[in-house]
Amino acid sequence: EVQLVESGGNSVQPGGSLRLSCAASGFPFRVYSMNWVRQAPGEGLEWIAYLTSDERTMFYADSVKGRFIISRDNAKNLLYLQMRSLRSEDTAVYYCVRSVRGQGDYWGQGTLVSVSS
Amino acid sequence: EVVMTQSPATLSVSPGERASLSCRASQSVNSDHLAWYQQRPGQAPRLLISGASSRATGIPDRFSGSGSGTDFTLIISRLEPEDFAVYYCQQYVASPLTFTFGPGTRVEIK
């Protein structure tokens, strides 16, 4: 069974940093592209980061470019999202998503990041 | 940049009735890269349809997707109580690399 379990969400002040983790199991993690998608309270979905299995290709939404870094450890089946210079508009549930042909076929349950003073 | 729009924003339907949801792209997209997701209240989204028309694993056959180019449709043939949710379409372009969701359609009980 495919499982994606996010962790690391927390409350942080504006300008702060946070690192999210996603533990993957039930599939060969090293061969799949992985992603982070977020959802602000009461809002729709925003695809914010993508990383191929070989780490050669990545994508960032304009809203997080230069502030967030997606990375992975294929030996440990872990996906990360390093977030810095956090803003109030980064407040959201962050989902770890496996993708095939650019479509998210498995989603974690999400971890909440709250940015406020 | 491809912009995805969905209509209607809210659809009121009675259980057992048919629902038709529309997704339109601002420019032609590859049908292989068009997906539909369902998000029930308090839950993570789940993939319903990939490649515009292929049901994901475990998705009942009352869900069907169709379309090409700029116009795509999700049909729920007979609404069950668990189908009342928000539905999102999403497209992916390989070059330049972009991922875009539509704003969603809320299907509510009439």
PDB file of C-alpha atoms in Angstrom:
ATOM      1  CA  GLU A   1       0.000   0.000   0.000  1.00  0.00           C
ATOM      2  CA  VAL A   2       1.336   3.404  -1.011  1.00  0.00           C
ATOM      3  CA  GLN A   3       1.738   5.698   1.974  1.00  0.00           C
ATOM      4  CA  LEU A   4       2.934   9.280   2.155  1.00  0.00           C
ATOM      5  CA  VAL A   5       3.247  10.782   5.608  1.00  0.00           C
ATOM      6  CA  GLU A   6       4.123  14.432   6.020  1.00  0.00           C
ATOM      7  CA  SER A   7       5.631  15.973   9.112  1.00  0.00           C
ATOM      8  CA  GLY A   8       7.246  19.197  10.217  1.00  0.00           C
ATOM      9  CA  GLY A   9       4.311  21.556  10.010  1.00  0.00           C
ATOM     10  CA  ASN A  10       4.216  24.158  12.741  1.00  0.00           C
ATOM     11  CA  SER A  11       3.451  27.742  13.652  1.00  0.00           C
ATOM     12  CA  VAL A  12       6.230  30.152  12.723  1.00  0.00           C
ATOM     13  CA  GLN A  13       6.700  33.896  12.650  1.00  0.00           C
ATOM     14  CA  PRO A  14       7.001  35.828   9.398  1.00  0.00           C
ATOM     15  CA  GLY A  15      10.544  35.647   8.085  1.00  0.00           C
ATOM     16  CA  GLY A  16      11.133  32.307   9.747  1.00  0.00           C
ATOM     17  CA  SER A  17      12.119  28.946   8.325  1.00  0.00           C
ATOM     18  CA  LEU A  18      10.709  25.458   8.437  1.00  0.00           C
ATOM     19  CA  ARG A  19      11.520  22.097   6.893  1.00  0.00           C
ATOM     20  CA  LEU A  20       8.801  19.678   5.929  1.00  0.00           C
ATOM     21  CA  SER A  21       9.434  15.968   5.477  1.00  0.00           C
ATOM     22  CA  CYS A  22       7.490  13.266   3.712  1.00  0.00           C
ATOM     23  CA  ALA A  23       8.114   9.600   4.464  1.00  0.00           C
ATOM     24  CA  ALA A  24       7.193   7.369   1.561  1.00  0.00           C
ATOM     25  CA  SER A  25       6.512   3.646   1.651  1.00  0.00           C
ATOM     26  CA  GLY A  26       4.818   0.916  -0.344  1.00  0.00           C
ATOM     27  CA  PHE A  27       6.402   1.743  -3.695  1.00  0.00           C
ATOM     28  CA  PRO A  28       9.894   2.163  -5.240  1.00  0.00           C
ATOM     29  CA  PHE A  29      10.371   5.781  -4.193  1.00  0.00           C
ATOM     30  CA  ARG A  30      13.556   6.254  -6.199  1.00  0.00           C
ATOM     31  CA  VAL A  31      11.804   5.878  -9.572  1.00  0.00           C
ATOM     32  CA  TYR A  32       8.987   8.376  -9.067  1.00  0.00           C
ATOM     33  CA  SER A  33       8.805  12.127  -9.404  1.00  0.00           C
ATOM     34  CA  MET A  34       7.625  13.766  -6.202  1.00  0.00           C
ATOM     35  CA  ASN A  35       5.876  17.013  -5.433  1.00  0.00           C
ATOM     36  CA  TRP A  36       4.520  19.443  -2.884  1.00  0.00           C
ATOM     37  CA  VAL A  37       1.051  20.910  -3.320  1.00  0.00           C
ATOM     38  CA  ARG A  38      -0.452  23.357  -0.857  1.00  0.00           C
ATOM     39  CA  GLN A  39      -3.891  24.609   0.050  1.00  0.00           C
ATOM     40  CA  ALA A  40      -4.476  27.830   1.947  1.00  0.00           C
ATOM     41  CA  PRO A  41      -7.446  27.836   4.348  1.00  0.00           C
ATOM     42  CA  GLY A  42     -10.696  27.819   2.388  1.00  0.00           C
ATOM     43  CA  GLU A  43      -8.858  28.086  -0.912  1.00  0.00           C
ATOM     44  CA  GLY A  44      -8.005  25.881  -3.880  1.00  0.00           C
ATOM     45  CA  LEU A  45      -4.927  23.836  -4.657  1.00  0.00           C
ATOM     46  CA  GLU A  46      -1.538  25.209  -5.694  1.00  0.00           C
ATOM     47  CA  TRP A  47       1.240  23.001  -7.084  1.00  0.00           C
ATOM     48  CA  ILE A  48       4.373  24.552  -5.663  1.00  0.00           C
ATOM     49  CA  ALA A  49       7.291  22.183  -6.241  1.00  0.00           C
ATOM     50  CA  TYR A  50       8.288  19.153  -8.320  1.00  0.00           C
ATOM     51  CA  LEU A  51      11.395  17.020  -8.398  1.00  0.00           C
ATOM     52  CA  THR A  52      12.212  14.177 -10.734  1.00  0.00           C
ATOM     53  CA  SER A  53      13.467  10.826  -9.481  1.00  0.00           C
ATOM     54  CA  ASP A  54      17.034  11.605 -10.579  1.00  0.00           C
ATOM     55  CA  GLU A  55      16.853  15.129  -9.097  1.00  0.00           C
ATOM     56  CA  ARG A  56      17.849  16.649 -12.441  1.00  0.00           C
ATOM     57  CA  THR A  57      14.635  18.560 -13.059  1.00  0.00           C
ATOM     58  CA  MET A  58      12.700  20.684 -10.645  1.00  0.00           C
ATOM     59  CA  PHE A  59       9.856  23.130 -10.780  1.00  0.00           C
ATOM     60  CA  TYR A  60       8.835  25.893  -8.411  1.00  0.00           C
ATOM     61  CA  ALA A  61       5.746  28.039  -8.512  1.00  0.00           C
ATOM     62  CA  ASP A  62       6.519  31.732  -8.826  1.00  0.00           C
ATOM     63  CA  SER A  63       5.023  32.256  -5.367  1.00  0.00           C
ATOM     64  CA  VAL A  64       7.798  30.239  -3.693  1.00  0.00           C
ATOM     65  CA  LYS A  65      10.700  30.498  -6.144  1.00  0.00           C
ATOM     66  CA  GLY A  66      13.906  31.599  -4.430  1.00  0.00           C
ATOM     67  CA  ARG A  67      12.510  30.849  -0.947  1.00  0.00           C
ATOM     68  CA  PHE A  68      11.629  27.128  -0.987  1.00  0.00           C
ATOM     69  CA  ILE A  69      13.830  24.175  -1.938  1.00  0.00           C
ATOM     70  CA  ILE A  70      12.583  20.695  -2.733  1.00  0.00           C
ATOM     71  CA  SER A  71      14.956  17.780  -2.209  1.00  0.00           C
ATOM     72  CA  ARG A  72      14.895  14.062  -1.654  1.00  0.00           C
ATOM     73  CA  ASP A  73      16.876  11.227  -0.115  1.00  0.00           C
ATOM     74  CA  ASN A  74      16.243   8.156  -2.254  1.00  0.00           C
ATOM     75  CA  ALA A  75      18.151   5.923   0.159  1.00  0.00           C
ATOM     76  CA  LYS A  76      15.807   6.857   3.008  1.00  0.00           C
ATOM     77  CA  ASN A  77      12.583   7.267   0.966  1.00  0.00           C
ATOM     78  CA  LEU A  78      12.210  10.833   2.132  1.00  0.00           C
ATOM     79  CA  LEU A  79      11.060  14.003   0.399  1.00  0.00           C
ATOM     80  CA  TYR A  80      11.769  17.429   1.863  1.00  0.00           C
ATOM     81  CA  LEU A  81      10.646  20.999   1.479  1.00  0.00           C
ATOM     82  CA  GLN A  82      12.939  23.603   2.991  1.00  0.00           C
ATOM     83  CA  MET A  83      11.019  26.828   3.452  1.00  0.00           C
ATOM     84  CA  ARG A  84      12.588  30.162   4.369  1.00  0.00           C
ATOM     85  CA  SER A  85      11.540  33.811   4.485  1.00  0.00           C
ATOM     86  CA  LEU A  86       8.055  32.607   5.289  1.00  0.00           C
ATOM     87  CA  ARG A  87       5.142  34.970   4.767  1.00  0.00           C
ATOM     88  CA  SER A  88       1.588  35.002   6.043  1.00  0.00           C
ATOM     89  CA  GLU A  89       0.426  33.947   2.587  1.00  0.00           C
ATOM     90  CA  ASP A  90       2.407  30.709   2.971  1.00  0.00           C
ATOM     91  CA  THR A  91      -0.088  29.589   5.620  1.00  0.00           C
ATOM     92  CA  ALA A  92      -1.561  26.390   4.222  1.00  0.00           C
ATOM     93  CA  VAL A  93      -1.828  22.636   4.430  1.00  0.00           C
ATOM     94  CA  TYR A  94       1.114  21.173   2.539  1.00  0.00           C
ATOM     95  CA  TYR A  95       0.590  17.864   0.758  1.00  0.00           C
ATOM     96  CA  CYS A  96       3.264  15.442  -0.392  1.00  0.00           C
ATOM     97  CA  VAL A  97       2.227  14.014  -3.755  1.00  0.00           C
ATOM     98  CA  ARG A  98       3.574  11.267  -5.981  1.00  0.00           C
ATOM     99  CA  SER A  99       3.135  12.021  -9.655  1.00  0.00           C
ATOM    100  CA  VAL A 100       3.091  10.201 -12.951  1.00  0.00           C
ATOM    101  CA  ARG A 101       3.060  12.211 -16.192  1.00  0.00           C
ATOM    102  CA  GLY A 102       2.516  15.344 -14.171  1.00  0.00           C
ATOM    103  CA  GLN A 103      -0.586  14.077 -12.405  1.00  0.00           C
ATOM    104  CA  GLY A 104      -0.750  13.356  -8.672  1.00  0.00           C
ATOM    105  CA  ASP A 105      -1.739   9.757  -8.193  1.00  0.00           C
ATOM    106  CA  TYR A 106      -1.128   9.469  -4.458  1.00  0.00           C
ATOM    107  CA  TRP A 107      -1.428  12.169  -1.804  1.00  0.00           C
ATOM    108  CA  GLY A 108      -0.466  12.343   1.833  1.00  0.00           C
ATOM    109  CA  GLN A 109      -2.848  13.665   4.466  1.00  0.00           C
ATOM    110  CA  GLY A 110      -1.037  16.979   4.713  1.00  0.00           C
ATOM    111  CA  THR A 111       0.765  19.003   7.345  1.00  0.00           C
ATOM    112  CA  LEU A 112      -0.308  22.475   8.461  1.00  0.00           C
ATOM    113  CA  VAL A 113       2.037  25.440   8.299  1.00  0.00           C
ATOM    114  CA  SER A 114       0.844  28.605  10.006  1.00  0.00           C
ATOM    115  CA  VAL A 115       2.775  31.848   9.574  1.00  0.00           C
ATOM    116  CA  SER A 116       1.766  34.657  11.890  1.00  0.00           C
ATOM    117  CA  SER A 117       3.198  37.030  14.426  1.00  0.00           C
TER     118      SER A 117
ATOM    119  CA  GLU B   1       0.912  30.350 -19.020  1.00  0.00           C
ATOM    120  CA  VAL B   2      -2.123  28.082 -19.228  1.00  0.00           C
ATOM    121  CA  VAL B   3      -5.077  29.242 -17.142  1.00  0.00           C
ATOM    122  CA  MET B   4      -7.684  26.666 -16.143  1.00  0.00           C
ATOM    123  CA  THR B   5     -11.267  27.679 -15.501  1.00  0.00           C
ATOM    124  CA  GLN B   6     -14.048  25.493 -14.146  1.00  0.00           C
ATOM    125  CA  SER B   7     -17.783  25.856 -14.340  1.00  0.00           C
ATOM    126  CA  PRO B   8     -20.047  26.080 -12.609  1.00  0.00           C
ATOM    127  CA  ALA B   9     -18.432  27.215  -9.373  1.00  0.00           C
ATOM    128  CA  THR B  10     -21.162  25.396  -7.456  1.00  0.00           C
ATOM    129  CA  LEU B  11     -23.485  22.681  -8.699  1.00  0.00           C
ATOM    130  CA  SER B  12     -26.584  21.693  -6.713  1.00  0.00           C
ATOM    131  CA  VAL B  13     -27.680  18.174  -7.492  1.00  0.00           C
ATOM    132  CA  SER B  14     -29.982  15.622  -5.879  1.00  0.00           C
ATOM    133  CA  PRO B  15     -28.651  12.167  -4.978  1.00  0.00           C
ATOM    134  CA  GLY B  16     -29.107   9.787  -7.888  1.00  0.00           C
ATOM    135  CA  GLU B  17     -28.977  12.562 -10.463  1.00  0.00           C
ATOM    136  CA  ARG B  18     -26.284  13.193 -13.060  1.00  0.00           C
ATOM    137  CA  ALA B  19     -23.653  15.915 -12.680  1.00  0.00           C
ATOM    138  CA  SER B  20     -21.616  17.444 -15.479  1.00  0.00           C
ATOM    139  CA  LEU B  21     -18.551  19.526 -14.598  1.00  0.00           C
ATOM    140  CA  SER B  22     -16.631  21.600 -17.117  1.00  0.00           C
ATOM    141  CA  CYS B  23     -12.943  22.475 -17.244  1.00  0.00           C
ATOM    142  CA  ARG B  24     -11.577  24.835 -19.865  1.00  0.00           C
ATOM    143  CA  ALA B  25      -7.949  25.687 -20.642  1.00  0.00           C
ATOM    144  CA  SER B  26      -6.815  29.044 -22.012  1.00  0.00           C
ATOM    145  CA  GLN B  27      -4.827  27.195 -24.669  1.00  0.00           C
ATOM    146  CA  SER B  28      -4.753  23.671 -25.977  1.00  0.00           C
ATOM    147  CA  VAL B  29      -3.360  21.096 -23.553  1.00  0.00           C
ATOM    148  CA  ASN B  30      -2.167  17.543 -24.020  1.00  0.00           C
ATOM    149  CA  SER B  31      -5.049  15.276 -23.007  1.00  0.00           C
ATOM    150  CA  ASP B  32      -2.538  12.812 -21.574  1.00  0.00           C
ATOM    151  CA  HIS B  33      -1.713  15.452 -18.969  1.00  0.00           C
ATOM    152  CA  LEU B  34      -5.194  16.414 -17.794  1.00  0.00           C
ATOM    153  CA  ALA B  35      -6.420  15.126 -14.441  1.00  0.00           C
ATOM    154  CA  TRP B  36      -9.480  15.405 -12.217  1.00  0.00           C
ATOM    155  CA  TYR B  37      -9.378  15.223  -8.428  1.00  0.00           C
ATOM    156  CA  GLN B  38     -12.022  14.923  -5.732  1.00  0.00           C
ATOM    157  CA  GLN B  39     -11.633  16.554  -2.338  1.00  0.00           C
ATOM    158  CA  ARG B  40     -14.111  15.696   0.379  1.00  0.00           C
ATOM    159  CA  PRO B  41     -14.384  18.011   3.392  1.00  0.00           C
ATOM    160  CA  GLY B  42     -11.434  17.635   5.731  1.00  0.00           C
ATOM    161  CA  GLN B  43      -9.662  15.183   3.455  1.00  0.00           C
ATOM    162  CA  ALA B  44      -6.757  15.270   1.060  1.00  0.00           C
ATOM    163  CA  PRO B  45      -7.538  15.358  -2.648  1.00  0.00           C
ATOM    164  CA  ARG B  46      -7.592  12.053  -4.490  1.00  0.00           C
ATOM    165  CA  LEU B  47      -7.050  11.332  -8.143  1.00  0.00           C
ATOM    166  CA  LEU B  48     -10.201  10.393 -10.036  1.00  0.00           C
ATOM    167  CA  ILE B  49      -9.227  10.648 -13.678  1.00  0.00           C
ATOM    168  CA  SER B  50      -5.855  10.876 -15.416  1.00  0.00           C
ATOM    169  CA  GLY B  51      -5.132  11.372 -19.090  1.00  0.00           C
ATOM    170  CA  ALA B  52      -8.509  13.113 -19.400  1.00  0.00           C
ATOM    171  CA  SER B  53     -10.473   9.855 -19.445  1.00  0.00           C
ATOM    172  CA  SER B  54      -8.751   7.048 -17.503  1.00  0.00           C
ATOM    173  CA  ARG B  55     -10.223   6.255 -14.114  1.00  0.00           C
ATOM    174  CA  ALA B  56      -7.674   5.893 -11.330  1.00  0.00           C
ATOM    175  CA  THR B  57      -7.410   2.698  -9.327  1.00  0.00           C
ATOM    176  CA  GLY B  58     -10.531   2.017  -7.273  1.00  0.00           C
ATOM    177  CA  ILE B  59     -12.628   4.808  -8.775  1.00  0.00           C
ATOM    178  CA  PRO B  60     -16.220   3.700  -9.491  1.00  0.00           C
ATOM    179  CA  ASP B  61     -17.414   3.646 -13.080  1.00  0.00           C
ATOM    180  CA  ARG B  62     -20.049   6.285 -12.385  1.00  0.00           C
ATOM    181  CA  PHE B  63     -17.160   8.750 -12.844  1.00  0.00           C
ATOM    182  CA  SER B  64     -16.116   9.422 -16.428  1.00  0.00           C
ATOM    183  CA  GLY B  65     -13.917  11.992 -18.090  1.00  0.00           C
ATOM    184  CA  SER B  66     -13.791  13.233 -21.644  1.00  0.00           C
ATOM    185  CA  GLY B  67     -12.546  16.056 -23.796  1.00  0.00           C
ATOM    186  CA  SER B  68      -9.577  17.314 -25.730  1.00  0.00           C
ATOM    187  CA  GLY B  69      -7.847  20.517 -26.705  1.00  0.00           C
ATOM    188  CA  THR B  70      -9.236  23.187 -24.424  1.00  0.00           C
ATOM    189  CA  ASP B  71     -12.509  21.642 -23.232  1.00  0.00           C
ATOM    190  CA  PHE B  72     -12.810  18.800 -20.758  1.00  0.00           C
ATOM    191  CA  THR B  73     -15.739  17.311 -18.860  1.00  0.00           C
ATOM    192  CA  LEU B  74     -16.195  15.181 -15.774  1.00  0.00           C
ATOM    193  CA  ILE B  75     -19.477  13.300 -15.554  1.00  0.00           C
ATOM    194  CA  ILE B  76     -20.820  11.702 -12.398  1.00  0.00           C
ATOM    195  CA  SER B  77     -23.647   9.542 -13.682  1.00  0.00           C
ATOM    196  CA  ARG B  78     -25.601   8.902 -10.470  1.00  0.00           C
ATOM    197  CA  LEU B  79     -24.576  10.931  -7.459  1.00  0.00           C
ATOM    198  CA  GLU B  80     -23.995   9.011  -4.248  1.00  0.00           C
ATOM    199  CA  PRO B  81     -23.903  10.779  -0.858  1.00  0.00           C
ATOM    200  CA  GLU B  82     -20.100  10.472  -0.739  1.00  0.00           C
ATOM    201  CA  ASP B  83     -19.742  12.297  -4.074  1.00  0.00           C
ATOM    202  CA  PHE B  84     -20.683  15.665  -2.640  1.00  0.00           C
ATOM    203  CA  ALA B  85     -17.288  17.307  -2.635  1.00  0.00           C
ATOM    204  CA  VAL B  86     -15.080  19.773  -4.498  1.00  0.00           C
ATOM    205  CA  TYR B  87     -13.669  18.698  -7.858  1.00  0.00           C
ATOM    206  CA  TYR B  88     -10.518  20.143  -9.402  1.00  0.00           C
ATOM    207  CA  CYS B  89      -9.073  19.763 -12.861  1.00  0.00           C
ATOM    208  CA  GLN B  90      -5.319  20.070 -13.364  1.00  0.00           C
ATOM    209  CA  GLN B  91      -3.012  20.245 -16.327  1.00  0.00           C
ATOM    210  CA  TYR B  92       0.709  19.679 -16.747  1.00  0.00           C
ATOM    211  CA  VAL B  93       2.976  21.039 -19.455  1.00  0.00           C
ATOM    212  CA  ALA B  94       6.450  19.588 -19.860  1.00  0.00           C
ATOM    213  CA  SER B  95       8.033  22.587 -21.554  1.00  0.00           C
ATOM    214  CA  PRO B  96       8.066  25.053 -20.040  1.00  0.00           C
ATOM    215  CA  LEU B  97       7.354  23.010 -16.952  1.00  0.00           C
ATOM    216  CA  THR B  98       4.070  24.127 -15.396  1.00  0.00           C
ATOM    217  CA  PHE B  99       1.354  22.615 -13.283  1.00  0.00           C
ATOM    218  CA  THR B 100      -1.991  24.396 -13.029  1.00  0.00           C
ATOM    219  CA  PHE B 101      -5.183  23.628 -11.129  1.00  0.00           C
ATOM    220  CA  GLY B 102      -8.582  24.988 -11.916  1.00  0.00           C
ATOM    221  CA  PRO B 103     -10.395  26.845  -9.130  1.00  0.00           C
ATOM    222  CA  GLY B 104     -12.695  23.907  -8.423  1.00  0.00           C
ATOM    223  CA  THR B 105     -16.393  23.062  -8.652  1.00  0.00           C
ATOM    224  CA  ARG B 106     -18.293  22.386  -5.454  1.00  0.00           C
ATOM    225  CA  VAL B 107     -20.984  19.733  -5.857  1.00  0.00           C
ATOM    226  CA  GLU B 108     -23.581  20.190  -3.146  1.00  0.00           C
ATOM    227  CA  ILE B 109     -26.773  18.449  -2.173  1.00  0.00           C
ATOM    228  CA  LYS B 110     -29.859  20.052  -3.660  1.00  0.00           C
TER     229      LYS B 110
END
